[in-house]
């Protein structure tokens, strides 16, 4: 038997199948038929003649197949030769882009040596194995027809679509492309797309029978299959069918992973766009299309109000064309918890939608007794502008006015853009509206890009007294007079704790988007109803988890308040306390002297008033007169109130497939809103990746142009970002 060794250079072994030696017997069923490789063109060069009587050991790479060597034949041969395995080339040094394989053929029956070199051009994927060995995988595409893709005369299909689908799958499996000759309701004929190849199949619908039947088929291929990486029959729908099961199990299956799976399973390379569109087609079937989401928004709002009585859910379209404009949702459990148990503190924020259509998701979020975010209301708008912010804050005002006897005097935190400022002034004229320090700090960092200055800014914001605040501003001025001027032009009553008139309980920021970042970004890319359902499920889970967690607490106060009181107790032990009367105390410490009034719950350091929990000076005074420290904290910090915050339940909303049935059964009150159809917004998201603002090399170090505000006549900002009181 001829011994065949494939030698790569001088130090590489070429492993085919599971053996290191390529042994070819003298029988035709052991012929080596290799189809097209992925991006690699194999050229076979013979340096000596091959004897006619020694044709039993042919090595045929990329050659045409005759009628005897059709797809089915090679599929059987593959089982013997192990050609279903990958051709792995392992090496200990870096592989060149163009690689030559020297194949040495030793024939013991003859004195002739047959040397063959296989030149591989194209890209080789170099992977690092667990042993640190760099290998390149050349996956060969042999014309292999699995039993599931066999076509035979008399084979039946339910309809012409099923027939076309089976033929397409067979073509992809065999790595040849087909061309439709005829296709109508009664017949279907296709041939191999390769010029001159006799492969042909004809199917027809028999009279009185609903099925299509294969009438004739010429299974002989004289072509070598396709020579390019893609496949004409690998349509978007085929991609969708191929990955549907995987996507249903894992909706986060990425287009890149889809490409890799199809390349590994079928040996073809598709574009990223094909994979993305295939995934979108499956996801549209699973979750509904973006257009359908807008269309059935009125029904969804009715379902929220039905399943969660007392909730607010309303959708508005443009009067002219009924295109989506606004959506407002607030669950009854959130309304009850905020009004009855949360602090009168709200943060306003927004994030852009990442879906097919442009839009913005608005948030109005409170804070529970333990400091966690407590979402109160959500709004979706077609675009962010002053009118839409005015509408959202008006809806928020109506919500609170309806659910409270006396409107609480709110403290509101935002980036104080003009639309929000005007909306707060119109709907909450008595509210304390301050800057969210995150937005202020980000602007400050962009302007000066100095971490020391940013830290000093935060220290100034946290300072409890005016003296401490001014000391921090002076430190900023010593580092940069421009930075000091920048921060002084913003009234400190809008951001500094020492000057702020409202009660923020230590919350200087409304980090809503950042706090929700782990899931809100993913939700913002879904169709609108799926996005709202993602938000509702998250709230439902939070309410249940926090309710159950609080039932395990045995303390009087919530954990964060307990820690603050414990810290104050520890510090208060070293303080000297002098009592003036039944309510007034003088507390002396190494930091100085402070006056405490336990009747009015205030301390000269302002810590008690600002945080709602007794400061160390107050704790020292309370211990002196043997009072229970926990009784002098704000009620929102007690475990009893915390449990009340999450006492209500956010209920599930049934699947949309049941909405019509529930409506017809009378479970939904009859109203005309169910007949309204909301069209998608007019603004589609532009294709491609969003453009990023890049700093050109010639702009680095360039002095920034001084801008001027036409509203307050100050420099450093525009009218649209002006926060100065007028």
Coordinates of C-alpha atoms in Angstrom, one line a residue, residues 555 557-573 613-616 619 623 629-630 633:
X555 CA -34.2 46.8 64.1
X557 CA -34.6 51.9 61.7
X558 CA -33.6 50.8 58.2
X559 CA -30.0 49.5 57.9
X560 CA -28.5 52.8 56.4
X561 CA -30.1 54.9 59.2
X562 CA -29.0 52.4 61.8
X563 CA -25.4 52.7 60.6
X564 CA -25.6 56.5 60.8
X565 CA -27.0 56.4 64.3
X566 CA -24.4 53.8 65.4
X567 CA -21.6 56.1 64.1
X568 CA -23.1 59.1 65.9
X569 CA -23.3 57.1 69.2
X570 CA -19.7 56.2 68.9
X571 CA -18.6 59.8 68.4
X572 CA -21.0 61.2 71.0
X573 CA -19.3 59.3 73.9
X613 CA -31.3 61.5 61.6
X614 CA -29.8 62.9 64.8
X615 CA -26.2 64.0 64.4
X616 CA -23.5 63.1 67.0
X619 CA -27.2 62.1 70.1
X623 CA -28.3 60.5 75.8
X629 CA -32.4 58.3 70.0
X630 CA -34.5 56.3 67.5
X633 CA -35.4 60.3 63.5

